[in-house]
Short mmCIF file of N, CA and C in Angstrom, two decimals:
data_model
loop_
_atom_site.label_atom_id
_atom_site.label_comp_id
_atom_site.label_asym_id
_atom_site.label_seq_id
_atom_site.Cartn_x
_atom_site.Cartn_y
_atom_site.Cartn_z
N UNK A 1 76.41 102.82 129.52
CA UNK A 1 77.89 102.89 129.24
C UNK A 1 78.05 103.08 127.59
N UNK A 2 79.07 104.28 127.46
CA UNK A 2 79.19 104.29 126.00
C UNK A 2 80.20 103.19 125.09
N UNK A 3 80.05 102.31 124.06
CA UNK A 3 81.00 101.76 123.69
C UNK A 3 81.59 102.20 122.71
N UNK A 4 82.97 102.98 122.87
CA UNK A 4 83.23 103.91 121.62
C UNK A 4 84.23 103.13 120.89
N UNK A 5 84.38 102.50 119.72
CA UNK A 5 85.56 101.79 119.33
C UNK A 5 86.52 103.35 119.08
N UNK A 6 88.30 102.51 119.85
CA UNK A 6 89.05 103.32 119.55
C UNK A 6 90.18 103.03 118.18
N UNK A 7 90.11 103.51 117.47
CA UNK A 7 91.44 103.22 116.11
C UNK A 7 92.18 102.64 116.96
N UNK A 8 93.20 102.23 116.12
CA UNK A 8 94.34 102.03 116.15
C UNK A 8 95.46 102.47 115.19
N UNK A 9 96.43 102.99 116.17
CA UNK A 9 97.42 103.70 114.88
C UNK A 9 98.82 102.78 114.79
N UNK A 10 98.95 102.93 113.75
CA UNK A 10 100.19 102.51 113.16
C UNK A 10 101.41 102.63 114.48
N UNK A 11 102.05 102.11 115.07
CA UNK A 11 103.37 102.51 116.33
C UNK A 11 104.62 103.38 115.51
N UNK A 12 104.87 103.30 114.40
CA UNK A 12 105.76 103.72 113.45
C UNK A 12 105.43 105.11 112.88
N UNK A 13 104.27 105.46 111.96
CA UNK A 13 103.60 106.55 111.35
C UNK A 13 102.34 107.48 112.15
N UNK A 14 101.56 106.37 112.96
CA UNK A 14 100.48 107.27 113.51
C UNK A 14 99.49 107.26 112.71
N UNK A 15 99.45 106.38 111.64
CA UNK A 15 98.34 106.06 110.35
C UNK A 15 97.18 105.34 111.30
N UNK A 16 96.36 105.81 111.07
CA UNK A 16 95.57 106.03 111.68
C UNK A 16 94.76 104.23 110.70
N UNK A 17 94.77 103.19 111.03
CA UNK A 17 94.07 102.03 110.80
C UNK A 17 92.98 101.70 110.65
N UNK A 18 92.67 100.91 109.87
CA UNK A 18 91.04 100.51 109.57
C UNK A 18 90.91 98.87 110.81
N UNK A 19 89.82 98.92 110.90
CA UNK A 19 90.07 98.31 112.25
C UNK A 19 89.99 96.85 112.17
N UNK A 20 89.65 96.45 110.89
CA UNK A 20 90.60 95.34 110.02
C UNK A 20 92.48 94.94 110.16
N UNK A 21 93.01 96.21 110.33
CA UNK A 21 94.13 95.57 110.37
C UNK A 21 94.71 95.60 111.46
N UNK A 22 95.83 95.30 111.38
CA UNK A 22 96.95 95.14 112.40
C UNK A 22 97.85 96.65 112.25
N UNK A 23 99.00 96.92 113.06
CA UNK A 23 99.82 97.74 113.20
C UNK A 23 101.03 96.80 112.56
N UNK A 24 101.07 95.76 112.13
CA UNK A 24 102.24 95.44 110.78
C UNK A 24 101.86 95.20 109.63
N UNK A 25 99.97 95.62 109.46
CA UNK A 25 99.79 95.85 107.94
C UNK A 25 99.32 97.01 107.35
N UNK A 26 100.22 98.23 107.95
CA UNK A 26 99.77 99.56 108.03
C UNK A 26 100.61 99.75 106.45
N UNK A 27 99.60 100.56 105.24
CA UNK A 27 99.79 100.07 104.12
C UNK A 27 100.80 101.29 103.77
N UNK A 28 101.51 102.81 105.12
CA UNK A 28 101.94 103.48 104.81
C UNK A 28 103.26 102.89 105.41
N UNK A 29 103.80 102.29 105.84
CA UNK A 29 104.99 101.53 106.28
C UNK A 29 105.25 100.57 105.49
N UNK A 30 104.16 99.96 105.51
CA UNK A 30 104.77 98.51 104.45
C UNK A 30 103.81 98.26 103.20
N UNK A 31 104.27 99.20 102.43
CA UNK A 31 103.33 99.31 100.70
C UNK A 31 103.85 97.75 100.26
N UNK A 32 102.37 97.49 99.76
CA UNK A 32 102.54 96.65 98.78
C UNK A 32 102.99 96.21 97.55
N UNK A 33 104.49 96.04 97.26
CA UNK A 33 105.37 96.12 96.56
C UNK A 33 105.03 95.96 95.12
N UNK A 34 104.14 94.43 94.93
CA UNK A 34 104.27 93.73 93.73
C UNK A 34 102.90 94.37 93.38
N UNK A 35 101.66 94.64 94.14
CA UNK A 35 100.52 94.82 93.50
C UNK A 35 100.36 96.08 93.64
N UNK A 36 100.71 97.75 94.07
CA UNK A 36 100.35 98.43 94.20
C UNK A 36 101.95 99.12 94.87
N UNK A 37 102.39 99.70 94.09
CA UNK A 37 103.89 99.49 94.66
C UNK A 37 103.44 101.44 94.72
N UNK A 38 104.01 102.44 95.73
CA UNK A 38 103.76 103.67 95.80
C UNK A 38 104.12 104.55 94.61
N UNK A 39 105.10 104.23 94.08
CA UNK A 39 106.12 105.11 92.81
C UNK A 39 105.10 104.77 91.77
N UNK A 40 104.01 103.94 91.33
CA UNK A 40 103.03 103.94 90.31
C UNK A 40 101.82 104.52 90.79
N UNK A 41 101.64 105.19 91.53
CA UNK A 41 100.49 105.07 92.47
C UNK A 41 100.09 106.27 93.36
N UNK A 42 100.98 107.77 92.93
CA UNK A 42 101.12 108.94 94.35
C UNK A 42 100.46 109.92 93.98
N UNK A 43 99.78 109.46 93.11
CA UNK A 43 98.73 110.85 92.67
C UNK A 43 96.96 109.86 92.31
N UNK A 44 96.84 108.83 93.17
CA UNK A 44 95.20 108.51 93.24
C UNK A 44 95.25 107.87 92.19
N UNK A 45 95.84 108.09 90.73
CA UNK A 45 95.39 106.64 89.33
C UNK A 45 97.44 105.62 89.29
N UNK A 46 96.88 104.52 89.10
CA UNK A 46 97.41 103.10 88.99
C UNK A 46 97.65 103.59 87.94
N UNK A 47 99.25 103.63 87.60
CA UNK A 47 100.00 103.61 86.13
C UNK A 47 99.42 102.49 84.95
N UNK A 48 99.31 101.51 86.23
CA UNK A 48 98.49 100.27 84.89
C UNK A 48 97.35 100.61 84.25
N UNK A 49 96.27 101.61 85.02
CA UNK A 49 95.61 101.94 84.83
C UNK A 49 95.39 102.63 83.92
N UNK A 50 96.16 103.84 84.00
CA UNK A 50 96.13 105.05 82.97
C UNK A 50 96.92 103.90 81.28
N UNK A 51 97.54 103.43 81.82
CA UNK A 51 98.12 102.27 80.28
C UNK A 51 97.37 101.85 79.34
N UNK A 52 95.95 101.29 80.59
CA UNK A 52 94.91 100.51 79.99
C UNK A 52 94.15 101.56 79.08
N UNK A 53 93.90 102.78 79.60
CA UNK A 53 93.05 103.06 79.27
C UNK A 53 93.63 104.17 78.05
N UNK A 54 95.32 104.41 77.79
CA UNK A 54 95.86 105.01 76.33
C UNK A 54 95.81 103.87 75.70
N UNK A 55 96.57 102.68 75.67
CA UNK A 55 96.27 101.85 75.18
C UNK A 55 94.98 101.38 74.10
N UNK A 56 93.83 101.62 74.75
CA UNK A 56 92.34 101.30 73.71
C UNK A 56 92.49 102.00 72.68
N UNK A 57 92.45 101.21 71.50
CA UNK A 57 92.08 101.92 69.78
C UNK A 57 93.36 102.22 69.45
N UNK A 58 94.78 102.17 70.07
CA UNK A 58 95.78 102.69 69.55
C UNK A 58 96.03 101.88 68.44
N UNK A 59 96.79 102.35 67.45
CA UNK A 59 97.17 101.90 66.29
C UNK A 59 98.94 102.14 65.93
N UNK A 60 99.29 101.09 66.75
CA UNK A 60 101.11 101.34 66.62
C UNK A 60 101.27 99.76 65.73
N UNK A 61 102.51 100.11 64.91
CA UNK A 61 103.21 99.47 64.07
C UNK A 61 103.28 98.01 64.17
N UNK A 62 103.69 97.78 65.18
CA UNK A 62 104.00 96.30 65.66
C UNK A 62 103.63 96.16 67.29
N UNK A 63 103.36 94.67 67.67
CA UNK A 63 103.29 94.31 68.85
C UNK A 63 104.76 95.08 69.84
N UNK A 64 105.49 94.76 69.32
CA UNK A 64 106.64 95.46 69.91
C UNK A 64 106.53 96.97 70.01
N UNK A 65 105.81 97.68 69.23
CA UNK A 65 106.26 98.76 69.44
C UNK A 65 104.97 99.49 70.22
N UNK A 66 103.70 98.57 70.63
CA UNK A 66 102.76 98.81 71.69
C UNK A 66 104.10 98.48 72.99
N UNK A 67 104.57 97.54 73.29
CA UNK A 67 105.11 97.25 74.20
C UNK A 67 106.62 98.02 74.64
N UNK A 68 107.05 98.99 73.38
CA UNK A 68 107.85 99.75 73.94
C UNK A 68 107.61 101.15 74.24
N UNK A 69 106.00 101.92 73.80
CA UNK A 69 105.47 103.02 73.77
C UNK A 69 104.94 102.45 75.64
N UNK A 70 104.41 101.81 76.30
CA UNK A 70 104.52 101.43 77.08
C UNK A 70 105.00 101.20 78.32
N UNK A 71 106.36 100.98 77.74
CA UNK A 71 107.69 100.46 78.86
C UNK A 71 107.91 102.83 79.12
N UNK A 72 107.79 102.49 77.58
CA UNK A 72 108.19 103.76 78.02
C UNK A 72 107.63 105.19 78.58
N UNK A 73 106.47 105.50 78.28
CA UNK A 73 105.12 105.62 79.36
C UNK A 73 105.63 105.32 81.11
N UNK A 74 105.91 104.47 81.39
CA UNK A 74 105.63 103.52 82.37
C UNK A 74 106.81 104.23 83.01
N UNK A 75 107.83 104.26 82.61
CA UNK A 75 109.53 105.10 82.80
C UNK A 75 109.16 106.54 83.27
N UNK A 76 108.46 107.16 82.30
CA UNK A 76 108.53 108.60 82.50
C UNK A 76 107.36 108.86 83.46
N UNK A 77 106.48 108.11 84.09
CA UNK A 77 105.63 108.05 84.82
C UNK A 77 105.82 108.40 86.81
N UNK A 78 107.05 106.92 86.53
CA UNK A 78 107.70 107.02 87.50
C UNK A 78 109.20 107.88 88.06
N UNK A 79 109.28 108.45 87.43
CA UNK A 79 110.62 109.24 87.19
C UNK A 79 110.80 110.35 88.45
N UNK A 80 109.91 111.17 88.47
CA UNK A 80 109.36 111.58 89.78
C UNK A 80 109.63 111.32 90.79
N UNK A 81 109.13 109.91 91.56
CA UNK A 81 108.71 109.65 92.63
C UNK A 81 108.83 108.07 93.46
N UNK A 82 110.30 107.34 92.44
CA UNK A 82 111.23 106.48 92.77
C UNK A 82 111.95 106.89 92.74
N UNK A 83 112.69 107.58 92.81
CA UNK A 83 113.90 108.28 93.85
C UNK A 83 115.47 108.18 92.68
N UNK A 84 115.27 107.38 91.55
CA UNK A 84 115.75 107.10 90.47
C UNK A 84 115.90 107.51 89.38
N UNK A 85 115.19 109.11 89.28
CA UNK A 85 115.06 110.25 88.04
C UNK A 85 115.53 110.03 86.73
N UNK A 86 116.64 110.12 87.19
CA UNK A 86 117.93 110.06 85.71
C UNK A 86 117.62 108.58 85.52
N UNK A 87 118.20 107.60 86.11
CA UNK A 87 117.56 106.52 85.56
C UNK A 87 116.70 106.13 84.69
N UNK A 88 115.81 106.19 85.68
CA UNK A 88 114.23 105.95 84.69
C UNK A 88 113.99 106.91 83.55
N UNK A 89 114.29 108.30 83.25
CA UNK A 89 114.33 108.89 82.27
C UNK A 89 115.57 108.31 81.24
N UNK A 90 115.91 107.92 81.18
CA UNK A 90 117.46 106.80 80.28
C UNK A 90 116.49 105.40 79.59
N UNK A 91 115.99 104.86 80.73
CA UNK A 91 115.24 103.79 80.22
C UNK A 91 114.08 104.40 79.29
N UNK A 92 113.39 105.30 80.17
CA UNK A 92 112.58 105.66 79.12
C UNK A 92 112.77 106.01 77.64
N UNK A 93 113.94 107.17 77.72
CA UNK A 93 114.74 107.30 75.97
C UNK A 93 115.11 105.80 75.65
N UNK A 94 115.82 104.46 75.90
CA UNK A 94 115.88 103.48 75.25
C UNK A 94 114.79 102.75 74.66
N UNK A 95 113.86 103.07 75.50
CA UNK A 95 112.60 102.83 74.93
C UNK A 95 111.50 103.43 73.94
N UNK A 96 111.68 105.12 73.65
CA UNK A 96 111.63 105.51 72.81
C UNK A 96 112.13 105.30 71.89
N UNK A 97 113.49 105.21 72.06
CA UNK A 97 114.40 104.94 70.78
C UNK A 97 114.11 103.37 70.12
N UNK A 98 113.70 102.84 70.52
CA UNK A 98 113.09 101.45 70.03
C UNK A 98 111.87 101.37 69.40
N UNK A 99 111.07 101.92 69.71
CA UNK A 99 109.73 102.74 69.48
C UNK A 99 110.42 103.87 68.10
N UNK A 100 110.64 104.14 68.25
CA UNK A 100 111.38 105.26 66.84
C UNK A 100 111.82 104.27 65.68
N UNK A 101 112.61 103.09 66.32
CA UNK A 101 112.98 102.14 65.21
C UNK A 101 112.07 101.18 64.57
N UNK A 102 111.00 100.73 66.03
CA UNK A 102 109.59 99.96 65.53
C UNK A 102 109.13 101.09 63.93
N UNK A 103 109.21 102.37 64.24
CA UNK A 103 107.97 103.49 62.98
C UNK A 103 109.23 102.95 61.80
N UNK A 104 110.39 102.86 61.87
CA UNK A 104 111.56 103.21 60.82
C UNK A 104 111.23 102.32 60.02
N UNK A 105 111.24 100.88 60.95
CA UNK A 105 111.41 99.36 59.81
C UNK A 105 109.62 99.17 59.35
N UNK A 106 108.91 99.44 60.38
CA UNK A 106 107.61 99.05 59.28
C UNK A 106 106.50 99.91 58.80
N UNK A 107 106.85 101.51 58.59
CA UNK A 107 106.11 101.78 58.39
C UNK A 107 106.63 103.01 56.50
N UNK A 108 106.86 102.63 55.56
CA UNK A 108 107.57 103.05 55.14
C UNK A 108 106.77 103.74 53.42
#
């Protein structure tokens, strides 16, 4: 007698579930919006990991400039994926302007 394991599928999206997951744990239907929101990981790279990589060795005029730079990057990264493109682009612009002000104020 063959004992073949049949993979469970999510009833909502037919995604094949890992053997340790139940249907209510489907990552497609129930994404983890805190630890891995889909609009920050649509291309297989987490936005926060890209931000960490890009900030290593960066020389900016202040800690606030780093904050503004990374926020602008975050909003630019997610704008085509979250469904609020113009809002995210405006937020990106807001942080870019603050970043430019940091340069104006700190580099003379």
